[in-house]
Short mmCIF file of C-alpha atoms in Angstrom, two decimals:
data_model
loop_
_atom_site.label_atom_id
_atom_site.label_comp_id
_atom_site.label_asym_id
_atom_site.label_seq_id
_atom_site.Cartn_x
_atom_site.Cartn_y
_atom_site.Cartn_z
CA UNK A 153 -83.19 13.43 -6.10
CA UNK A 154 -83.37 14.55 -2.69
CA UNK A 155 -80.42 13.07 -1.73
CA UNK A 156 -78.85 15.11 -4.60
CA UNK A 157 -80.45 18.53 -2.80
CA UNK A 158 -79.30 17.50 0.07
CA UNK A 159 -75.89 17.41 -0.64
CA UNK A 160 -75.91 20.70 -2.61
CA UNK A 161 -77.79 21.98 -0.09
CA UNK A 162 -75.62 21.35 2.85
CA UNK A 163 -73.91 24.22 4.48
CA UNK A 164 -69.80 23.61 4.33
CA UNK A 165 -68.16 26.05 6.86
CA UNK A 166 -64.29 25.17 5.43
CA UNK A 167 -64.81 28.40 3.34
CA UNK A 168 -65.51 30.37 6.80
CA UNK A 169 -62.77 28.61 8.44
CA UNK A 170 -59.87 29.22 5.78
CA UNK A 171 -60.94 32.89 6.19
CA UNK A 172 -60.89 32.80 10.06
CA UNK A 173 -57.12 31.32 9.74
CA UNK A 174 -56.13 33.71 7.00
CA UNK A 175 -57.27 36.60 9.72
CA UNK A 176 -55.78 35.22 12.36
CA UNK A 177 -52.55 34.83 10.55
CA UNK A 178 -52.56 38.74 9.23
CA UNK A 179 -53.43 39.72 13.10
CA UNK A 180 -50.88 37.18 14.46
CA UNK A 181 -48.43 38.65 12.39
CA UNK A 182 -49.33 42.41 12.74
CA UNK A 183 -49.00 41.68 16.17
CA UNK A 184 -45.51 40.30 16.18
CA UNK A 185 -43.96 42.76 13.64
CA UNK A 186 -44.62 45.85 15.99
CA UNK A 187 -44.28 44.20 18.70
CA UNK A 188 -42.54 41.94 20.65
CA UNK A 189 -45.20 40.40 22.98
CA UNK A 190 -44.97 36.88 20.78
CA UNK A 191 -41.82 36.70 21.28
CA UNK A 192 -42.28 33.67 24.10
CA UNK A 193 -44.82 31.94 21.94
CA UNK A 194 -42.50 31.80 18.92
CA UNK A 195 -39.85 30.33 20.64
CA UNK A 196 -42.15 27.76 21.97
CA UNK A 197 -43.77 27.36 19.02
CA UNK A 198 -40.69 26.83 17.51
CA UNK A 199 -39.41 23.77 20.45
CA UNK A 200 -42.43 21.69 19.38
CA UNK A 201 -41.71 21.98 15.56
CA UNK A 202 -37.87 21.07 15.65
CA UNK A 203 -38.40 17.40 16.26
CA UNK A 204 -40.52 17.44 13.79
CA UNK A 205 -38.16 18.80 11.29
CA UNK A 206 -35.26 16.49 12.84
CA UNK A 207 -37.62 13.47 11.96
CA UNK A 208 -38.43 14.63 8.72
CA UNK A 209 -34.78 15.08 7.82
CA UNK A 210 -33.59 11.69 8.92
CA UNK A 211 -33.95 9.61 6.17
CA UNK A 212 -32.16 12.31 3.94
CA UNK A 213 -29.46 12.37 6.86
CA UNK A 214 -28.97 8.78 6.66
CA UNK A 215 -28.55 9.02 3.33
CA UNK A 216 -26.32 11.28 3.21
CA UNK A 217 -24.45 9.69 5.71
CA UNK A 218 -24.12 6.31 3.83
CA UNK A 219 -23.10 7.91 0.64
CA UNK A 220 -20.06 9.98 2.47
CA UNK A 221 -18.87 6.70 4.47
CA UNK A 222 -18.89 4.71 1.03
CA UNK A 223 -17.16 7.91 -0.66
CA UNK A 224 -14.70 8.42 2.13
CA UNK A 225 -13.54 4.44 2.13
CA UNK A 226 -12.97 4.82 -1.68
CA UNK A 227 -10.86 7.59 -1.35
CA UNK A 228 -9.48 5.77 1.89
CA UNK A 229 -8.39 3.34 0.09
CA UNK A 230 -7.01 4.87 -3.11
CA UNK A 231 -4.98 7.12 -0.85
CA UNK A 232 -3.32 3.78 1.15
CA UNK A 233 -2.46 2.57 -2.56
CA UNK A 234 -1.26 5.88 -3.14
CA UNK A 235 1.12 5.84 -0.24
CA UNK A 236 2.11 2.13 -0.65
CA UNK A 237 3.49 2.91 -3.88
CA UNK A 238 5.23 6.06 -2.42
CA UNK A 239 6.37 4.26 0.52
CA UNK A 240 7.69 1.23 -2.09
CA UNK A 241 9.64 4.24 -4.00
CA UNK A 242 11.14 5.72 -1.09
CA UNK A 243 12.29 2.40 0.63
CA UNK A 244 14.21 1.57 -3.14
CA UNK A 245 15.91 4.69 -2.05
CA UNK A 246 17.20 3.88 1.60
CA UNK A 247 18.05 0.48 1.00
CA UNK A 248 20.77 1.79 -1.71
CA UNK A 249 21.89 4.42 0.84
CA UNK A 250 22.15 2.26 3.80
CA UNK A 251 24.81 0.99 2.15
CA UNK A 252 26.74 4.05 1.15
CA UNK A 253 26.13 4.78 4.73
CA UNK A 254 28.17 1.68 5.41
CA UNK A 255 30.93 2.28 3.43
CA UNK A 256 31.35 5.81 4.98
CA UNK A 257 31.29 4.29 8.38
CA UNK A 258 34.19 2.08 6.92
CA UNK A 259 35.85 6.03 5.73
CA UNK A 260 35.52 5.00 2.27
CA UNK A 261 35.39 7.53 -0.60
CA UNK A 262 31.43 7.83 -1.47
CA UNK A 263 32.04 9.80 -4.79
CA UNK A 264 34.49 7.04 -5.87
CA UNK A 265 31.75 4.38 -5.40
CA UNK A 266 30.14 2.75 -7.74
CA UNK A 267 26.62 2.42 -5.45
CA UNK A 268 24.42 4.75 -7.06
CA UNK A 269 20.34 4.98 -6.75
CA UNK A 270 18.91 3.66 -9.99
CA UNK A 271 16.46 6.05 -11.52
CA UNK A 272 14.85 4.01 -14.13
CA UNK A 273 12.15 1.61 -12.18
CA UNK A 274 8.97 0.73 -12.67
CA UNK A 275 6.25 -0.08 -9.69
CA UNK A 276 4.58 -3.67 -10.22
CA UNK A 277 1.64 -5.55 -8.63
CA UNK A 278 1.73 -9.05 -7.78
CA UNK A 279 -1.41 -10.48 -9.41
CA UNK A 280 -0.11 -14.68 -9.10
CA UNK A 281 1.96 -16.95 -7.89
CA UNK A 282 3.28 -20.59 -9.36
CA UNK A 283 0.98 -23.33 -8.30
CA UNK A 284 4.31 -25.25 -8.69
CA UNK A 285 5.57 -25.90 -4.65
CA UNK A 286 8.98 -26.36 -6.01
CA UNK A 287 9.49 -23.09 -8.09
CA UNK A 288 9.08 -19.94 -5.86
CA UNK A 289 7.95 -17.40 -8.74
CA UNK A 290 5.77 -13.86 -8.83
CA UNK A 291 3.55 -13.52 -11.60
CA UNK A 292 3.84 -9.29 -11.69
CA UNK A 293 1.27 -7.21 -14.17
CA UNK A 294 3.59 -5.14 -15.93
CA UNK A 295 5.87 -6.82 -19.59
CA UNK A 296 7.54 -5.32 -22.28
CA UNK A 297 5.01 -2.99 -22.93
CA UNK A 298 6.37 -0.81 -19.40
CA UNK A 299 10.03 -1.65 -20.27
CA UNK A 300 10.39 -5.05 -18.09
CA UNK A 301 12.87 -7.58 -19.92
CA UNK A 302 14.63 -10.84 -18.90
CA UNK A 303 17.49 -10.35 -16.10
CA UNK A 304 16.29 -7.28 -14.56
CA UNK A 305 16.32 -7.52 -10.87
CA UNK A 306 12.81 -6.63 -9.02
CA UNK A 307 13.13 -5.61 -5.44
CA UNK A 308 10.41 -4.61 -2.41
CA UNK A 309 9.66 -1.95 0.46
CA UNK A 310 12.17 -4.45 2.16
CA UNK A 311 14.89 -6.01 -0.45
CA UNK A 312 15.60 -7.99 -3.11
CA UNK A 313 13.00 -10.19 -4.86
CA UNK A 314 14.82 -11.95 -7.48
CA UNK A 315 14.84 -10.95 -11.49
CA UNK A 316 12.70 -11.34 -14.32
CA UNK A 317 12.79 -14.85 -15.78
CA UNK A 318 10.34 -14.56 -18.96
CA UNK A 319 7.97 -11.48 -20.18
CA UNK A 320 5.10 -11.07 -22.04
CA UNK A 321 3.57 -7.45 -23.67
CA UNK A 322 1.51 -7.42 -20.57
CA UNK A 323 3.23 -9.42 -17.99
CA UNK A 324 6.00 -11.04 -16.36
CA UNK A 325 7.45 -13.67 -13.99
CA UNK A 326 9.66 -13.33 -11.28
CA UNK A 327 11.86 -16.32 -9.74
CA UNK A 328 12.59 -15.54 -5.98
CA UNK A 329 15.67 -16.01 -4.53
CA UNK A 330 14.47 -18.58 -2.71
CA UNK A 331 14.30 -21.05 -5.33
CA UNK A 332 16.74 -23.78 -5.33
CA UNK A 333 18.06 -22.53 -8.64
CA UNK A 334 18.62 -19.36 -7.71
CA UNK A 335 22.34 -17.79 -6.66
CA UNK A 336 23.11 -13.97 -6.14
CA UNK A 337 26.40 -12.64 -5.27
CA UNK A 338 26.91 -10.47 -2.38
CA UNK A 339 28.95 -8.98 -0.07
CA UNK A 340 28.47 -8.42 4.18
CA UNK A 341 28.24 -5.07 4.87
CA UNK A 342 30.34 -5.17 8.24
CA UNK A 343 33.56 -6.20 6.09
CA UNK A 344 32.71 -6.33 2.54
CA UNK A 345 33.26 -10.22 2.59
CA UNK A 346 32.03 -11.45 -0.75
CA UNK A 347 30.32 -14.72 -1.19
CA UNK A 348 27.26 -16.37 -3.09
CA UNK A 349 24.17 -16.75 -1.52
CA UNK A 350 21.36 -19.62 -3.04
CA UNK A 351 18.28 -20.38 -2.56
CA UNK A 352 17.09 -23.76 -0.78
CA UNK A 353 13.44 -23.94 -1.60
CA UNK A 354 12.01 -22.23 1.63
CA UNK A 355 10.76 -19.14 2.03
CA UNK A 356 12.29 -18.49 4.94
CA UNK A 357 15.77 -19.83 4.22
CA UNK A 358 18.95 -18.56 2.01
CA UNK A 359 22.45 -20.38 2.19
CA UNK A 360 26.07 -19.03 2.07
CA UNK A 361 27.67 -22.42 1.62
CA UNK A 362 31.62 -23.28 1.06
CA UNK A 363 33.16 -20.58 3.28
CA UNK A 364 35.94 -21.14 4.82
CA UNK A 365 35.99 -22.19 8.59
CA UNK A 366 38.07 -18.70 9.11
CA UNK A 367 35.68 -16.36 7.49
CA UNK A 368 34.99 -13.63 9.63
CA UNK A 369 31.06 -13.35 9.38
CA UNK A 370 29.20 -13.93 12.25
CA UNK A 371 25.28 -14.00 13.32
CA UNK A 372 23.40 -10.24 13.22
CA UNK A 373 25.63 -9.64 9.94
CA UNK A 374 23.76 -7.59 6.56
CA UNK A 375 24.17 -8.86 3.38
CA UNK A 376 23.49 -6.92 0.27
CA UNK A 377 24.16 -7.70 -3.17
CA UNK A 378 27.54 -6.82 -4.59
CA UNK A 379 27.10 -5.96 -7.85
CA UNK A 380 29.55 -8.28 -9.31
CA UNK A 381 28.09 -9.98 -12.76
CA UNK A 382 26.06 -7.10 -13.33
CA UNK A 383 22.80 -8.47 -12.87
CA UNK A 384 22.01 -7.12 -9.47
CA UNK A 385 22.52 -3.84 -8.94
CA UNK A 386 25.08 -2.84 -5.77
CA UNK A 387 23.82 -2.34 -2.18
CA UNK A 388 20.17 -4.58 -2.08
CA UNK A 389 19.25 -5.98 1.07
CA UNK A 390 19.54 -9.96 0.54
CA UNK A 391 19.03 -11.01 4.53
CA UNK A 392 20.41 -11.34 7.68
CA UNK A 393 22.88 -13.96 8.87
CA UNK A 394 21.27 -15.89 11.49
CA UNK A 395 23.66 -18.83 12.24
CA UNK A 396 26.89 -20.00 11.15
CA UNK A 397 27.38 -23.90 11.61
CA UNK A 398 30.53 -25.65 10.59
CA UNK A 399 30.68 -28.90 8.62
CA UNK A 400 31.85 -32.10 9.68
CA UNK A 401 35.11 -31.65 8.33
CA UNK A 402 35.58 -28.90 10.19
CA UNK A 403 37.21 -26.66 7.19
CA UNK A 404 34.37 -25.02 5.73
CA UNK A 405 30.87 -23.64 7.41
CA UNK A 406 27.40 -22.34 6.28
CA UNK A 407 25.59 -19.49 7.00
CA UNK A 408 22.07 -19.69 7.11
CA UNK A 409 20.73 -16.52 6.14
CA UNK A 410 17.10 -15.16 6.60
CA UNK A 411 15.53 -12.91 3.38
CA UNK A 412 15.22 -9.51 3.84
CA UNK A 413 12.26 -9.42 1.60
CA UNK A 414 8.32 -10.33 2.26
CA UNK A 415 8.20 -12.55 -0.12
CA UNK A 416 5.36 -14.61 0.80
CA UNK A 417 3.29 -11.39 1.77
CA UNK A 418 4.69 -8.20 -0.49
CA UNK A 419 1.87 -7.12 -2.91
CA UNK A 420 3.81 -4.16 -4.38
CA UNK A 421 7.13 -4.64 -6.41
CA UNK A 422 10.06 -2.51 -7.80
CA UNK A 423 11.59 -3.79 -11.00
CA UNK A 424 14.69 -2.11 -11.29
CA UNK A 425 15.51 -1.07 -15.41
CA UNK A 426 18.72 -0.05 -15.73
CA UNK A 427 19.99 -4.00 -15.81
CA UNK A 428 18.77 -5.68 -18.50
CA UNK A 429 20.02 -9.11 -20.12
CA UNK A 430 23.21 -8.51 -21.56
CA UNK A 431 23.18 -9.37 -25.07
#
């Protein structure tokens, strides 16, 4: 029990000191309203507690920080999709008028030609390949459901792909025309020389074979699709002639001819509408 008095007996000054404070504060501030003789003691006052605020605020800084670098590359990157696909849409464009541009070099009539920009396309993804070495084909995410049928010709920022082979509601393939099987007719811009171009199973490699040892197409030359068959629309990049080499006969030569397209690196496609399968 007298440990009990003693403790309610004891003499706390906190009481006294909360007042003193409270005083102080109402004279401090008395003081500083009227006058302006605290004026140098605020502002130190104020030097010692910024740090303290600055530490106090860190962690919500980093935070914030974090949050607006993982917001910013999200919007980072939807924007570069964004543009790809703009960039993919524009370049259909050029390609088409480089080749109007060539045939007004050449003084023909432009509003005669038949070279016009198709309007009806549809932007595709490349989401897998053929684990087949020996077939070059594009597995693309877009089928019948967005239009895409057997025959129409699918281009990149670059040139031309190849065409649709088979479809499904969500999907289709795409042979390249780099597969062996593959032939597209086309024309050299310098001279409108029309030929066939094929595939030969590289990547890197088209052939214009059978031409005659006369022809006048030479290394540097364009080649774009001609239009003739009516599967590939008019004016495509196909590739550039890199070297002409005769045979041993001596009468006719090849041209080996290196794609215009990425097609071993092109992640967004163009699948061109208007040229369906003819029935």
């Amino acid at each position: 029990m007298r440990g009990g008095k003693r403790l309610f007996a004891r003499d706390s000054r906190a009481g006294y000191l909360l007042t003193g404070l409270l005083l102080s504060s109402a004279v401090l501030l008395a003081i500083d309203t009227a006058t302006q003789r605290l004026k140098a003691v605020r502002g130190v006052m104020d030097n010692l507690v910024v740090p303290l605020f600055v530490i106090a605020e860190l962690p919500y800084m980093a935070a914030a920080a974090v949050g607006e670098t993982v917001a910013s590359r999200s919007a980072l990157l939807e924007r570069i999709g964004q543009l790809e696909q703009s960039n993919l849409a524009l370049s259909h464009q050029a390609q088409r008028f480089r080749a109007l541009q060539a045939e007004n070099d050449q003084l023909r009539r432009l509003l005669g030609s038949d070279a016009r920009v198709a309007s009806a396309v549809r932007i595709a993804e490349v989401v897998g390949v053929t684990p087949n070495p020996a077939v070059h084909q594009l597995v693309i995410d877009k089928g019948t459901e967005d239009g895409v049928r057997v025959g129409q010709a699918v281009v990149d920022a670059a040139g031309l792909i190849g065409q649709i082979v088979d479809t499904t509601t969500f999907s289709a393939r795409v042979l390249l025309i780099t597969d062996a099987s593959h032939a597209v007719p086309v024309e050299v811009v310098r001279n409108n020389l029309r030929s066939i171009v094929g595939g030969t199973g590289r990547l890197d490699r088209l052939l214009l074979e059978g031409l005659p040892i006369t022809t006048d197409i030479r290394p540097g030359d364009r080649i774009v699709t001609s239009g003739l068959g009516g599967r590939f629309p008019r004016g495509y990049p196909v590739g550039t002639v890199q070297s002409v080499v005769p045979d041993a006969s001596r009468i006719v030569a090849v041209a080996n001819v290196t794609p215009s397209a990425l097609l071993d690196r092109t992640r967004h496609l163009l699948v061109i509408l208007s040229n369906s399968e003819p029935p």
